[in-house]
mmCIF file of C-alpha atoms in Angstrom:
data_model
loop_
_atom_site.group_PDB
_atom_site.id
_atom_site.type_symbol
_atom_site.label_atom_id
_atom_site.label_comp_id
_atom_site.label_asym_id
_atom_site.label_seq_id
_atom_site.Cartn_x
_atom_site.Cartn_y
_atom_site.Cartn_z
ATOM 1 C CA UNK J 1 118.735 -124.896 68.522
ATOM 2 C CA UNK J 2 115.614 -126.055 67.508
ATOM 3 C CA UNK J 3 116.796 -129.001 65.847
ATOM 4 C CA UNK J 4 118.618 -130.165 69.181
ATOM 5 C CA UNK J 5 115.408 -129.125 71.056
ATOM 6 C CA UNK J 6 113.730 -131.760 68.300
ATOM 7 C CA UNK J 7 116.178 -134.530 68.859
ATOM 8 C CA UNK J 8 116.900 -134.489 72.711
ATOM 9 C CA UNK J 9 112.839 -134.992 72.805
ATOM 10 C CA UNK J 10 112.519 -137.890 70.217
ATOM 11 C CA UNK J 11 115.759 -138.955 71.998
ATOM 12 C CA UNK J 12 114.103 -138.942 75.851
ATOM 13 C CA UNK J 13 111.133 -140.663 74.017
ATOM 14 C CA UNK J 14 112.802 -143.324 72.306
ATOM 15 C CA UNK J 15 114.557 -144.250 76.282
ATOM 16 C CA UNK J 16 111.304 -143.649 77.953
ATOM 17 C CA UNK J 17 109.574 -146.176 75.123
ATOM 18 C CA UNK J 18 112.426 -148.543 76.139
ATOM 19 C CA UNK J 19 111.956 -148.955 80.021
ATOM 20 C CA UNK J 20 108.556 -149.219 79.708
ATOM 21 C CA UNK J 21 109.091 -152.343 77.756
ATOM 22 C CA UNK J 22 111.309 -153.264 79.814
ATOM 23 C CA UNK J 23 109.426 -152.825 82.520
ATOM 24 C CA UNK J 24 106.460 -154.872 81.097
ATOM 25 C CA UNK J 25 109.120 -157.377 80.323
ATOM 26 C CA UNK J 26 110.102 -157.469 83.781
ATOM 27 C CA UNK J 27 106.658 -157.986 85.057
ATOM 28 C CA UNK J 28 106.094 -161.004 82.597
ATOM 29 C CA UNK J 29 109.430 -162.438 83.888
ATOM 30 C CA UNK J 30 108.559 -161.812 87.322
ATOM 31 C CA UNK J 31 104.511 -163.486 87.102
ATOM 32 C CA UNK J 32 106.135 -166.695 84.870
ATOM 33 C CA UNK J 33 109.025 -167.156 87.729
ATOM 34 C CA UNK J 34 106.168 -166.487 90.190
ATOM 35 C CA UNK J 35 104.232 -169.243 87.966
ATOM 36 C CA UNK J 36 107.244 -171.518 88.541
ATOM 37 C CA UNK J 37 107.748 -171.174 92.164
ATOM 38 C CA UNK J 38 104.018 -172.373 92.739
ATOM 39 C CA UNK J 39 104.927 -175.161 91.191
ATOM 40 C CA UNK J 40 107.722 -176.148 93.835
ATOM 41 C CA UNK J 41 105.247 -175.283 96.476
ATOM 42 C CA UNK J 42 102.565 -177.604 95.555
ATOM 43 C CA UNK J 43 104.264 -180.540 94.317
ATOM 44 C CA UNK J 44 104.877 -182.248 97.250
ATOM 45 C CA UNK J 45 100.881 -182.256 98.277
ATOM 46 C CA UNK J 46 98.533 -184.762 96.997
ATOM 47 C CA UNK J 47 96.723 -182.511 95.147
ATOM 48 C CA UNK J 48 99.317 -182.606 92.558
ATOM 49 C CA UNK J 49 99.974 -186.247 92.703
ATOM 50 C CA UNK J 50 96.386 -186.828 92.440
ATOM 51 C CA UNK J 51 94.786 -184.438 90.570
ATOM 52 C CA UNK J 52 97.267 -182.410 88.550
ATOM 53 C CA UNK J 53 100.162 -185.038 87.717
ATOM 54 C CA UNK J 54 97.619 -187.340 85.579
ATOM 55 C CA UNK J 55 96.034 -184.505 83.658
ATOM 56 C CA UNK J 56 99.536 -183.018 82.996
ATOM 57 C CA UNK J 57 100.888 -186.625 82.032
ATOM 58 C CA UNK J 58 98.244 -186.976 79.935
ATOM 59 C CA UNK J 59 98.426 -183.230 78.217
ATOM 60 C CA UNK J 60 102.099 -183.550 77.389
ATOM 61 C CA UNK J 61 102.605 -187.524 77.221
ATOM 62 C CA UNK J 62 104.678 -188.181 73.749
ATOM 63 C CA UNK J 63 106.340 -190.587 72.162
ATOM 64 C CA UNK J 64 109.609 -188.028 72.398
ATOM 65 C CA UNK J 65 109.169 -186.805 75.688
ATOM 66 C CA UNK J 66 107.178 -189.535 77.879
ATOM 67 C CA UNK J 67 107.099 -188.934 81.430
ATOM 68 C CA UNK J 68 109.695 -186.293 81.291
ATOM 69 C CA UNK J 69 107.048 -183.906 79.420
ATOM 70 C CA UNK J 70 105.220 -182.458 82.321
ATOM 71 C CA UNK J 71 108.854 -182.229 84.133
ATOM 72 C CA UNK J 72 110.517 -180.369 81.241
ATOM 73 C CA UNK J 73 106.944 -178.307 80.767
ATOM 74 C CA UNK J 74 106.641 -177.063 85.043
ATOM 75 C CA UNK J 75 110.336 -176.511 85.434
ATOM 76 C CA UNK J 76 112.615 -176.294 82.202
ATOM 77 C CA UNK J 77 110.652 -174.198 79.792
ATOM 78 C CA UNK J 78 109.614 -171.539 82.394
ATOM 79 C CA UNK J 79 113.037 -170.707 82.883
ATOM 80 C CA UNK J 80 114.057 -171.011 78.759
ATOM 81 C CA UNK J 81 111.431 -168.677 78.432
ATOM 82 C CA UNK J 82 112.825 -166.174 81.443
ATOM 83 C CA UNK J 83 115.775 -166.328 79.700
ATOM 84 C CA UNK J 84 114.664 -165.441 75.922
ATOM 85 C CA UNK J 85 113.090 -162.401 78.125
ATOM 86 C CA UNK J 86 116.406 -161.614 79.550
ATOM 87 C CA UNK J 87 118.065 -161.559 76.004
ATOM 88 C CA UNK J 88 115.610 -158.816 74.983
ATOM 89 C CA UNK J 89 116.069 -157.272 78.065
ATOM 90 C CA UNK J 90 120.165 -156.933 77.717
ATOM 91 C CA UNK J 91 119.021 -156.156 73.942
ATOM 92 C CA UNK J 92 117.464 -153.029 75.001
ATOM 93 C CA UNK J 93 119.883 -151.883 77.772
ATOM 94 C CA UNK J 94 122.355 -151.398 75.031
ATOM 95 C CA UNK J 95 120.399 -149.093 73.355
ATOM 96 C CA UNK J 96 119.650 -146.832 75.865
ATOM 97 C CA UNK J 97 121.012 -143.294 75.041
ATOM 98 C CA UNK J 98 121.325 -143.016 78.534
ATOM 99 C CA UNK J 99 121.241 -145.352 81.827
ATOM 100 C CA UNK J 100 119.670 -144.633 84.793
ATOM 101 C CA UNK J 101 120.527 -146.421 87.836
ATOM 102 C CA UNK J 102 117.709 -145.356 90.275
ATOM 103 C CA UNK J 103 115.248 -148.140 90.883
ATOM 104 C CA UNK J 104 113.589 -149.692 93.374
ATOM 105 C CA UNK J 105 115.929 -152.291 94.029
ATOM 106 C CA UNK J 106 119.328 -149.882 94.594
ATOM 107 C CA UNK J 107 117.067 -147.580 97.739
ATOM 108 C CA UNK J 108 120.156 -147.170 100.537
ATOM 109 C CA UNK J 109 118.184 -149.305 103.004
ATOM 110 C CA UNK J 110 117.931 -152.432 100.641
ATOM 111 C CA UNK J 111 121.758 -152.163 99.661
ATOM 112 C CA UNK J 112 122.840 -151.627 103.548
ATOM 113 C CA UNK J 113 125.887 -153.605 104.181
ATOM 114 C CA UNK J 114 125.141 -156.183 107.362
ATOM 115 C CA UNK J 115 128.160 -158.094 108.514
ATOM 116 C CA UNK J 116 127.154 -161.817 109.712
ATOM 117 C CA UNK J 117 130.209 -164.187 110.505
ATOM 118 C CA UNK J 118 128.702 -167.311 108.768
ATOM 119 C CA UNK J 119 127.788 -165.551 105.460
ATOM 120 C CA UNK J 120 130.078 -162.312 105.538
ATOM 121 C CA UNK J 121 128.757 -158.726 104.343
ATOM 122 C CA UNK J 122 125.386 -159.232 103.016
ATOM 123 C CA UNK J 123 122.448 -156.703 102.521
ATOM 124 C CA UNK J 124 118.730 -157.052 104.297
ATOM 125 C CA UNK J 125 117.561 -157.886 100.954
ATOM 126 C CA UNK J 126 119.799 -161.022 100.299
ATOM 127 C CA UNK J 127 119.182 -162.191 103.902
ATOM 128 C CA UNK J 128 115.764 -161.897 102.291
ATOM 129 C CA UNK J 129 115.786 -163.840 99.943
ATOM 130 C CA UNK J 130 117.918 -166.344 101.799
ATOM 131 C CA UNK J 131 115.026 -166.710 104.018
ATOM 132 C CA UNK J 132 112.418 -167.126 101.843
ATOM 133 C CA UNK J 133 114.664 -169.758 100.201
ATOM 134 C CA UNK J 134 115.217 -171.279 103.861
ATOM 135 C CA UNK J 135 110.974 -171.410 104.064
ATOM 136 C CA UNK J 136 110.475 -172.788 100.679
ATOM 137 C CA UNK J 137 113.007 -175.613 101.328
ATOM 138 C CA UNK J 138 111.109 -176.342 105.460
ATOM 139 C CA UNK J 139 107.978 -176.102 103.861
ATOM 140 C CA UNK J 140 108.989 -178.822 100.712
ATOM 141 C CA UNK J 141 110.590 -180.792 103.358
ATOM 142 C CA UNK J 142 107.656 -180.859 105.720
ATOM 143 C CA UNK J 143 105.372 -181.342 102.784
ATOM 144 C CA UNK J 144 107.201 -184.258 101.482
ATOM 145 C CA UNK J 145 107.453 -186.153 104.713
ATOM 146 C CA UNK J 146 103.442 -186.005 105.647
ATOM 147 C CA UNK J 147 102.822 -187.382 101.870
ATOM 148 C CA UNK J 148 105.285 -189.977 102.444
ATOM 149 C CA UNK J 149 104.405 -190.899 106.087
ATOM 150 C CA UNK J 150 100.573 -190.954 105.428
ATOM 151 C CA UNK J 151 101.548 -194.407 103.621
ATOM 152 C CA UNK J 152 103.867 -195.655 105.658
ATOM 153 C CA UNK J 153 102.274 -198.846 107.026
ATOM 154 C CA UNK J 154 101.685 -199.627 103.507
ATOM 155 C CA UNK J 155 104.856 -198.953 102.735
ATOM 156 C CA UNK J 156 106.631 -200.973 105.425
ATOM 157 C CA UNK J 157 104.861 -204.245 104.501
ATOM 158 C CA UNK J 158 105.499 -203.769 100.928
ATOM 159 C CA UNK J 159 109.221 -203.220 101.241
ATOM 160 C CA UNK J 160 109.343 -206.128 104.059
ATOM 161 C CA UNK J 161 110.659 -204.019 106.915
ATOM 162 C CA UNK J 162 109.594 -202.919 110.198
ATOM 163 C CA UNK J 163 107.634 -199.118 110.426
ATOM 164 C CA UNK J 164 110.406 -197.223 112.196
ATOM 165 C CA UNK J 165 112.914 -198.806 109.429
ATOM 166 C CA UNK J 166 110.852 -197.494 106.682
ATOM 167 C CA UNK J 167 110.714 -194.064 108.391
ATOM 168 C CA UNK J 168 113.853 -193.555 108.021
ATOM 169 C CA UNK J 169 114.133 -194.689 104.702
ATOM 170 C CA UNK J 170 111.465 -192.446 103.589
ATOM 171 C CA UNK J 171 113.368 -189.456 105.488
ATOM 172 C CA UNK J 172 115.991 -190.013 103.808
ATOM 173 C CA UNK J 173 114.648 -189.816 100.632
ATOM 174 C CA UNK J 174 112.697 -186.667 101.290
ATOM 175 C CA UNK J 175 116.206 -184.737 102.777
ATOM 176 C CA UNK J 176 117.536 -185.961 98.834
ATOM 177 C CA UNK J 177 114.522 -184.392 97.401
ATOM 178 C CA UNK J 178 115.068 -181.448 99.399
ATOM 179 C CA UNK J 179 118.616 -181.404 97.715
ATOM 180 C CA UNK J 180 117.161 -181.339 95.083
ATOM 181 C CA UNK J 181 115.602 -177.432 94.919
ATOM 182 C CA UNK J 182 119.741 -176.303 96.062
ATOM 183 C CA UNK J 183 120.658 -177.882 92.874
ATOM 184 C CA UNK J 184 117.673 -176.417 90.451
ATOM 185 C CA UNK J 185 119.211 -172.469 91.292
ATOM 186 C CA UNK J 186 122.823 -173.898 91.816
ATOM 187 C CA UNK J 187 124.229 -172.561 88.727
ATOM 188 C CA UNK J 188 122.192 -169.812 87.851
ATOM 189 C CA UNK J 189 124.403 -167.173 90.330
ATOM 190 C CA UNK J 190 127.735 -168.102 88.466
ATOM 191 C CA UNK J 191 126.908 -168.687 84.539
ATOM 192 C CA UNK J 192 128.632 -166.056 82.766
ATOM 193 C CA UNK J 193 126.427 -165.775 79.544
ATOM 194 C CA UNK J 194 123.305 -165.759 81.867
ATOM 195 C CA UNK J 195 120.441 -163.335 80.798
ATOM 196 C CA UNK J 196 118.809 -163.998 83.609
ATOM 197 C CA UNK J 197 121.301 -162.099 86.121
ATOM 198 C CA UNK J 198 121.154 -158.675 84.396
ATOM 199 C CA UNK J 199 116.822 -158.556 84.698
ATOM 200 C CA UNK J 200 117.878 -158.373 88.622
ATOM 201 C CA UNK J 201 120.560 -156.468 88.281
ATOM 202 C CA UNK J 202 123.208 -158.994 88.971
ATOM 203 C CA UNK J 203 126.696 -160.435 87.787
ATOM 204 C CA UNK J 204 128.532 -164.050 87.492
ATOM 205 C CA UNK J 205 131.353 -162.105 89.456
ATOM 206 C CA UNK J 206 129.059 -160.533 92.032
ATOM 207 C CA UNK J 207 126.708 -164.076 92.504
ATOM 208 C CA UNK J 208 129.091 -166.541 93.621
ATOM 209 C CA UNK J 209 128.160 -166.382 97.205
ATOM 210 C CA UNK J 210 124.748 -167.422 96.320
ATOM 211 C CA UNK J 211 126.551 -170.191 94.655
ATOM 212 C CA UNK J 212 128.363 -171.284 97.964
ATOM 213 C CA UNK J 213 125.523 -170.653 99.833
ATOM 214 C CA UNK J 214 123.492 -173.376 97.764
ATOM 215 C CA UNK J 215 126.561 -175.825 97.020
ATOM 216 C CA UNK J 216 127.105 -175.684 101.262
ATOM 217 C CA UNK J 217 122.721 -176.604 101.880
ATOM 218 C CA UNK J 218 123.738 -179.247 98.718
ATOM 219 C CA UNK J 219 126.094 -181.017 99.946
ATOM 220 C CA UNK J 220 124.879 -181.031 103.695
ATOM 221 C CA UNK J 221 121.593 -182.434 102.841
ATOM 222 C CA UNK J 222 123.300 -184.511 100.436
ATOM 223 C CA UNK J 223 125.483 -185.984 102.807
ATOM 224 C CA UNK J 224 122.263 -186.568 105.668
ATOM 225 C CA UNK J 225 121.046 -188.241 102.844
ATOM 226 C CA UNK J 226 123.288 -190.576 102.541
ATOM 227 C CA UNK J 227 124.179 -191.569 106.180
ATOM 228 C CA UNK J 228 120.643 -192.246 106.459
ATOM 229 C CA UNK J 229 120.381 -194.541 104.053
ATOM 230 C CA UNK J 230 123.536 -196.352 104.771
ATOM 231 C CA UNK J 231 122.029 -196.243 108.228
ATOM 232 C CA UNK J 232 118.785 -197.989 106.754
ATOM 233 C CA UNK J 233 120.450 -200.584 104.609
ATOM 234 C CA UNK J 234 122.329 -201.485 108.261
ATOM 235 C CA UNK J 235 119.222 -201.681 110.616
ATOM 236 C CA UNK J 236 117.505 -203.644 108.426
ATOM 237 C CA UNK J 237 119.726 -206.193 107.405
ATOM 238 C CA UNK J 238 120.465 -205.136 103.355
ATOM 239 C CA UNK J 239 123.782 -203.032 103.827
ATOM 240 C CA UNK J 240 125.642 -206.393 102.751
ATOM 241 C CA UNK J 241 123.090 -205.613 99.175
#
């Protein structure tokens, strides 16, 4: 009795050692993505252009990796590294004696089912998220135009075409680069092997409607994209180019 006294203890110890590391490795996961998504905030301002791009260019400028080095070092190796976190993460899940499924993200109120005829049953915290997605992508549009339209004049006379014409090349450009944030999280909702998913709790199976969610805000603002420069090419005399 004693003995079983002796191992449920070193037992509850050894699963209480192993969500608080998993916990800490949650909380490293969550600051680095945190880390990451400042990034996609500030790079359409001039203070990256200005002041961070040529002191990152010129940190991680190599004869392997060129410009691509502070591109790979803002946005690819944050999320390697989220991943490698993950792997530990599903590494320690297994060997749990036990798992508990209370946290904080599985409360009743987060988890309550809202129907919504464009995006079907959803919970408050998805529509959440959604939105926050829908602000970061207004704000990096927004962003993106007023850097672009600051120059415009200067623009206009160096690509030989009238103001308004240049506008709307320049819009179009920002609606691709827009675009371009629905394909960085595209895939993550449906890849199968992803150790990402399981730190929140998710599943390839379970995900897909995130991935329809982002492949329908694609290929809209893919498609505006497009029009708009076909539209450009027309006004000002090049669509024959």
């Amino acid at each position: 009795m004693e003995v079983n006294k002796r191992s449920s203890s070193s037992s509850s110890f050894s699963d209480g050692t192993i969500r608080m590391i998993q916990g800490a490795i949650l909380a490293l996961a969550l600051t680095i993505f945190l880390g990451n998504l400042m990034m996609w905030i500030i790079m359409p301002t001039f203070t990256y252009y200005q002041k961070w791009v040529p002191v990152l260019v010129a940190a991680t400028n190599s004869t392997f990796f060129d410009i691509q080095g502070p591109i790979m070092m803002n946005f690819t190796f944050p999320i390697l590294f989220i991943a490698v976190l993950g792997c530990i993460y599903v590494h320690l899940e297994k060997k749990k004696s036990e798992i508990v499924t209370s946290s904080c993200c599985n409360k009743n109120w987060l988890k309550k089912p809202k129907i919504i005829k464009a995006l079907g049953i959803v919970t408050w915290i998805e529509l959440f998220f959604l939105a926050m997605f829908i602000i970061l992508c207004v704000w990096y549009f927004s962003a993106f135009l007023y850097f672009h339209y600051s120059t415009i004049t200067t623009y206009a006379a160096t690509k030989g075409v009238q103001v308004w014409q240049a506008r709307i090349d320049r819009l179009a450009l920002v609606i691709g680069l827009t675009g371009n944030i629905c394909l960085t999280f595209l895939f993550y909702p449906v890849s199968r092997g992803s150790s990402i998913l399981p730190l929140l709790g998710l599943t390839s199976e379970g995900s897909i409607k995130y991935h329809i969610w982002l492949g329908h805000m694609a290929m809209t603002l893919f498609t505006i994209h497009g029009l708009l420069f076909i539209l450009f090419w027309a006004v000002s005399g090049r669509l024959h180019e």
